[in-house]
Amino acid sequence: MGLSSSQGRLLMLTSRLSDIELGETMISQRQNQLAMESEKTAKEYNEAVSNYKLTIKVTDPNETLGYKSQDLNFKNMAAMGYLVTDAKNQIYLQKDENGEWIIPQDINGNDLLSIDSSGKAVIGNANYNIVDGNDYLSKSDVLQNSILNGRLFVFDSANSTEGISMTMLQSQTDVEYVLDTSDDTEAQSKYEYESARIARQDNQLDLELQQLETQHAAIMKEYDSVKEVISSNVDRTFSLFSDG
């Protein structure tokens, strides 16, 4: 192989080596992304199987204990005589399609409050301002989070004159803070699916990386061989001129 041909071949091999090394870098970056995805998947799974929720004991004559623990939501709260209030002791209610306040009722169909001519909620001998609480009361998770973080309070319509905080609720027999297992099966299924997907992609990237490493080794061997040829040609050329 002549000197010019060898140099051309060396340039081609150098370019090919650069392409392979770029491919190896890109695979390494993708594997790092998969590692982060795996960590995120594991974190989400752990959070899903270790999360807690509020439940309330709702009277049920069909249950052996006489009650059934259900997710704490506004309907179940009202069934047991509880309302929702805030730090200003304002009562949170929802409106019907005509814009009228919906009067909550307990499990026996008794109204938990009335509304006077001034538009205030009347509970016992006290009056309370009313707040449109649909954003909180319509979603169980939002309501529970608001109670847990102290934004909203539970109001016992029969025995309270002010809201009951989460700290005080822990001593109540009707409301409990329990481990939420309702989403564990779904979380397990999602975790297994995502883990398998990540493992498949990671294995595929390992194979591609091995192929590139094999190509890199082969080309590097040829690269060294061509460099040696060029070096020998240069030595012979200088030797020829030196002999002259």
C-alpha positions as semicolon CSV with decimal commas, in nm:
position;residue;x (nm);y (nm);z (nm)
1;M;0,000;0,000;0,000
2;G;0,145;0,336;-0,105
3;L;0,197;0,626;0,132
4;S;-0,093;0,833;-0,005
5;S;-0,325;0,531;0,000
6;S;-0,222;0,451;0,355
7;Q;-0,286;0,806;0,467
8;G;-0,629;0,801;0,304
9;R;-0,706;0,473;0,475
10;L;-0,587;0,614;0,809
11;L;-0,818;0,913;0,774
12;M;-1,111;0,687;0,697
13;L;-1,032;0,467;0,999
14;T;-0,998;0,774;1,222
15;S;-1,341;0,895;1,110
16;R;-1,489;0,552;1,172
17;L;-1,334;0,539;1,519
18;S;-1,484;0,880;1,598
19;D;-1,829;0,759;1,488
20;I;-1,804;0,448;1,703
21;E;-1,685;0,643;2,007
22;L;-1,976;0,885;1,961
23;G;-2,213;0,588;1,944
24;E;-2,063;0,446;2,264
25;T;-2,108;0,781;2,439
26;M;-2,470;0,806;2,329
27;I;-2,541;0,452;2,453
28;S;-2,378;0,536;2,786
29;Q;-2,596;0,846;2,819
30;R;-2,908;0,645;2,737
31;Q;-2,816;0,386;2,999
32;N;-2,775;0,665;3,254
33;Q;-3,126;0,786;3,164
34;L;-3,260;0,433;3,212
35;A;-3,091;0,417;3,553
36;M;-3,270;0,739;3,651
37;E;-3,599;0,601;3,517
38;S;-3,546;0,286;3,723
39;E;-3,482;0,493;4,034
40;K;-3,794;0,700;3,969
41;T;-4,003;0,386;3,913
42;A;-3,883;0,235;4,240
43;K;-3,952;0,560;4,427
44;E;-4,307;0,584;4,288
45;Y;-4,373;0,221;4,382
46;N;-4,247;0,270;4,738
47;E;-4,461;0,581;4,777
48;A;-4,768;0,399;4,643
49;V;-4,738;0,104;4,882
50;S;-4,655;0,316;5,187
51;N;-4,911;0,596;5,152
52;Y;-5,176;0,661;5,416
53;K;-5,533;0,785;5,400
54;L;-5,816;0,894;5,627
55;T;-6,111;0,664;5,681
56;I;-6,434;0,714;5,871
57;K;-6,652;0,456;6,045
58;V;-6,996;0,473;5,883
59;T;-7,283;0,303;6,066
60;D;-7,388;-0,012;5,882
61;P;-7,631;-0,263;6,039
62;N;-7,511;-0,528;5,794
63;E;-7,160;-0,523;5,941
64;T;-7,064;-0,740;6,240
65;L;-6,917;-0,440;6,421
66;G;-7,214;-0,223;6,333
67;Y;-7,005;0,003;6,112
68;K;-6,792;-0,009;5,801
69;S;-6,470;0,189;5,764
70;Q;-6,487;0,384;5,439
71;D;-6,271;0,647;5,270
72;L;-6,321;0,983;5,428
73;N;-6,518;1,198;5,185
74;F;-6,780;1,465;5,234
75;K;-7,075;1,229;5,186
76;N;-6,947;0,981;5,444
77;M;-6,859;1,264;5,683
78;A;-7,212;1,406;5,661
79;A;-7,358;1,059;5,716
80;M;-7,190;1,056;6,057
81;G;-7,282;1,416;6,140
82;Y;-6,955;1,583;6,040
83;L;-6,908;1,900;5,835
84;V;-6,601;2,080;5,703
85;T;-6,476;2,416;5,829
86;D;-6,160;2,627;5,826
87;A;-5,953;2,835;6,067
88;K;-6,216;3,112;6,051
89;N;-6,490;2,864;6,141
90;Q;-6,654;2,907;5,803
91;I;-6,867;2,613;5,692
92;Y;-6,785;2,461;5,352
93;L;-7,080;2,351;5,140
94;Q;-7,159;2,267;4,779
95;K;-7,418;2,417;4,547
96;D;-7,674;2,243;4,330
97;E;-7,730;2,311;3,960
98;N;-7,950;2,608;4,048
99;G;-7,680;2,768;4,262
100;E;-7,853;2,684;4,590
101;W;-7,662;2,551;4,890
102;I;-7,698;2,175;4,934
103;I;-7,796;2,092;5,291
104;P;-7,593;1,789;5,413
105;Q;-7,788;1,510;5,582
106;D;-7,679;1,239;5,822
107;I;-7,737;0,868;5,773
108;N;-8,091;0,901;5,912
109;G;-8,185;1,181;5,674
110;N;-8,162;1,461;5,929
111;D;-8,037;1,802;5,809
112;L;-7,708;1,895;5,971
113;L;-7,781;2,267;5,943
114;S;-8,026;2,524;5,820
115;I;-7,969;2,853;5,640
116;D;-8,112;3,173;5,782
117;S;-8,240;3,478;5,593
118;S;-7,896;3,636;5,595
119;G;-7,747;3,336;5,417
120;K;-7,558;3,198;5,715
121;A;-7,546;2,837;5,830
122;V;-7,733;2,776;6,153
123;I;-7,600;2,490;6,366
124;G;-7,745;2,462;6,712
125;N;-7,754;2,814;6,853
126;A;-7,466;2,948;6,643
127;N;-7,441;3,106;6,300
128;Y;-7,154;3,050;6,057
129;N;-7,049;3,206;5,729
130;I;-7,073;2,969;5,432
131;V;-6,795;2,913;5,178
132;D;-6,832;2,745;4,839
133;G;-6,617;2,438;4,902
134;N;-6,683;2,238;4,587
135;D;-6,313;2,235;4,493
136;Y;-6,239;2,059;4,823
137;L;-6,553;1,860;4,890
138;S;-6,593;1,704;4,546
139;K;-6,262;1,517;4,558
140;S;-6,176;1,281;4,842
141;D;-5,798;1,309;4,799
142;V;-5,807;1,691;4,796
143;L;-6,031;1,697;5,104
144;Q;-5,808;1,451;5,291
145;N;-5,488;1,638;5,204
146;S;-5,646;1,967;5,314
147;I;-5,742;1,816;5,649
148;L;-5,404;1,649;5,694
149;N;-5,207;1,965;5,621
150;G;-5,426;2,178;5,850
151;R;-5,599;2,388;5,585
152;L;-5,941;2,247;5,669
153;F;-6,093;2,101;5,985
154;V;-6,367;1,855;6,076
155;F;-6,677;1,998;6,245
156;D;-6,894;1,777;6,464
157;S;-7,239;1,927;6,406
158;A;-7,379;1,773;6,723
159;N;-7,101;1,842;6,971
160;S;-6,866;2,112;6,839
161;T;-6,864;2,486;6,817
162;E;-6,537;2,493;6,622
163;G;-6,335;2,271;6,391
164;I;-6,142;1,966;6,501
165;S;-5,778;1,963;6,387
166;M;-5,593;1,660;6,252
167;T;-5,407;1,628;6,583
168;M;-5,735;1,614;6,772
169;L;-5,883;1,378;6,513
170;Q;-5,627;1,115;6,603
171;S;-5,805;1,073;6,935
172;Q;-6,147;1,045;6,769
173;T;-6,290;0,696;6,734
174;D;-6,472;0,759;6,404
175;V;-6,185;0,896;6,198
176;E;-5,868;0,691;6,149
177;Y;-5,537;0,739;5,970
178;V;-5,458;0,405;5,802
179;L;-5,227;0,255;5,544
180;D;-5,386;0,279;5,200
181;T;-5,363;-0,059;5,025
182;S;-5,628;0,014;4,763
183;D;-5,369;0,111;4,499
184;D;-5,105;-0,150;4,584
185;T;-5,206;-0,400;4,314
186;E;-5,201;-0,134;4,043
187;A;-4,870;0,000;4,174
188;Q;-4,719;-0,350;4,171
189;S;-4,837;-0,411;3,815
190;K;-4,699;-0,077;3,695
191;Y;-4,369;-0,133;3,874
192;E;-4,321;-0,478;3,720
193;Y;-4,412;-0,353;3,371
194;E;-4,178;-0,051;3,389
195;S;-3,895;-0,257;3,542
196;A;-3,924;-0,517;3,263
197;R;-3,931;-0,244;2,996
198;I;-3,623;-0,075;3,138
199;A;-3,440;-0,409;3,168
200;R;-3,518;-0,496;2,803
201;Q;-3,392;-0,162;2,679
202;D;-3,083;-0,183;2,897
203;N;-3,002;-0,533;2,768
204;Q;-3,047;-0,415;2,409
205;L;-2,812;-0,124;2,472
206;D;-2,558;-0,365;2,625
207;L;-2,565;-0,572;2,306
208;E;-2,524;-0,263;2,088
209;L;-2,237;-0,145;2,307
210;Q;-2,063;-0,483;2,282
211;Q;-2,095;-0,471;1,903
212;L;-1,943;-0,123;1,892
213;E;-1,662;-0,227;2,124
214;T;-1,586;-0,525;1,898
215;Q;-1,584;-0,298;1,593
216;H;-1,369;-0,045;1,778
217;A;-1,113;-0,311;1,869
218;A;-1,098;-0,443;1,512
219;I;-1,065;-0,098;1,357
220;M;-0,809;0,004;1,616
221;K;-0,601;-0,298;1,522
222;E;-0,616;-0,201;1,154
223;Y;-0,546;0,161;1,248
224;D;-0,226;0,063;1,428
225;S;-0,127;-0,157;1,134
226;V;-0,176;0,127;0,882
227;K;0,016;0,366;1,105
228;E;0,300;0,119;1,114
229;V;0,295;0,093;0,734
230;I;0,303;0,472;0,703
231;S;0,587;0,492;0,953
232;S;0,783;0,229;0,761
233;N;0,724;0,412;0,429
234;V;0,843;0,738;0,583
235;D;1,151;0,570;0,723
236;R;1,234;0,414;0,386
237;T;1,183;0,746;0,208
238;F;1,413;0,934;0,445
239;S;1,664;0,648;0,423
240;L;1,658;0,671;0,042
241;F;1,730;1,045;0,045
242;S;1,990;0,995;0,313
243;D;2,175;0,734;0,103
244;G;2,181;0,976;-0,187
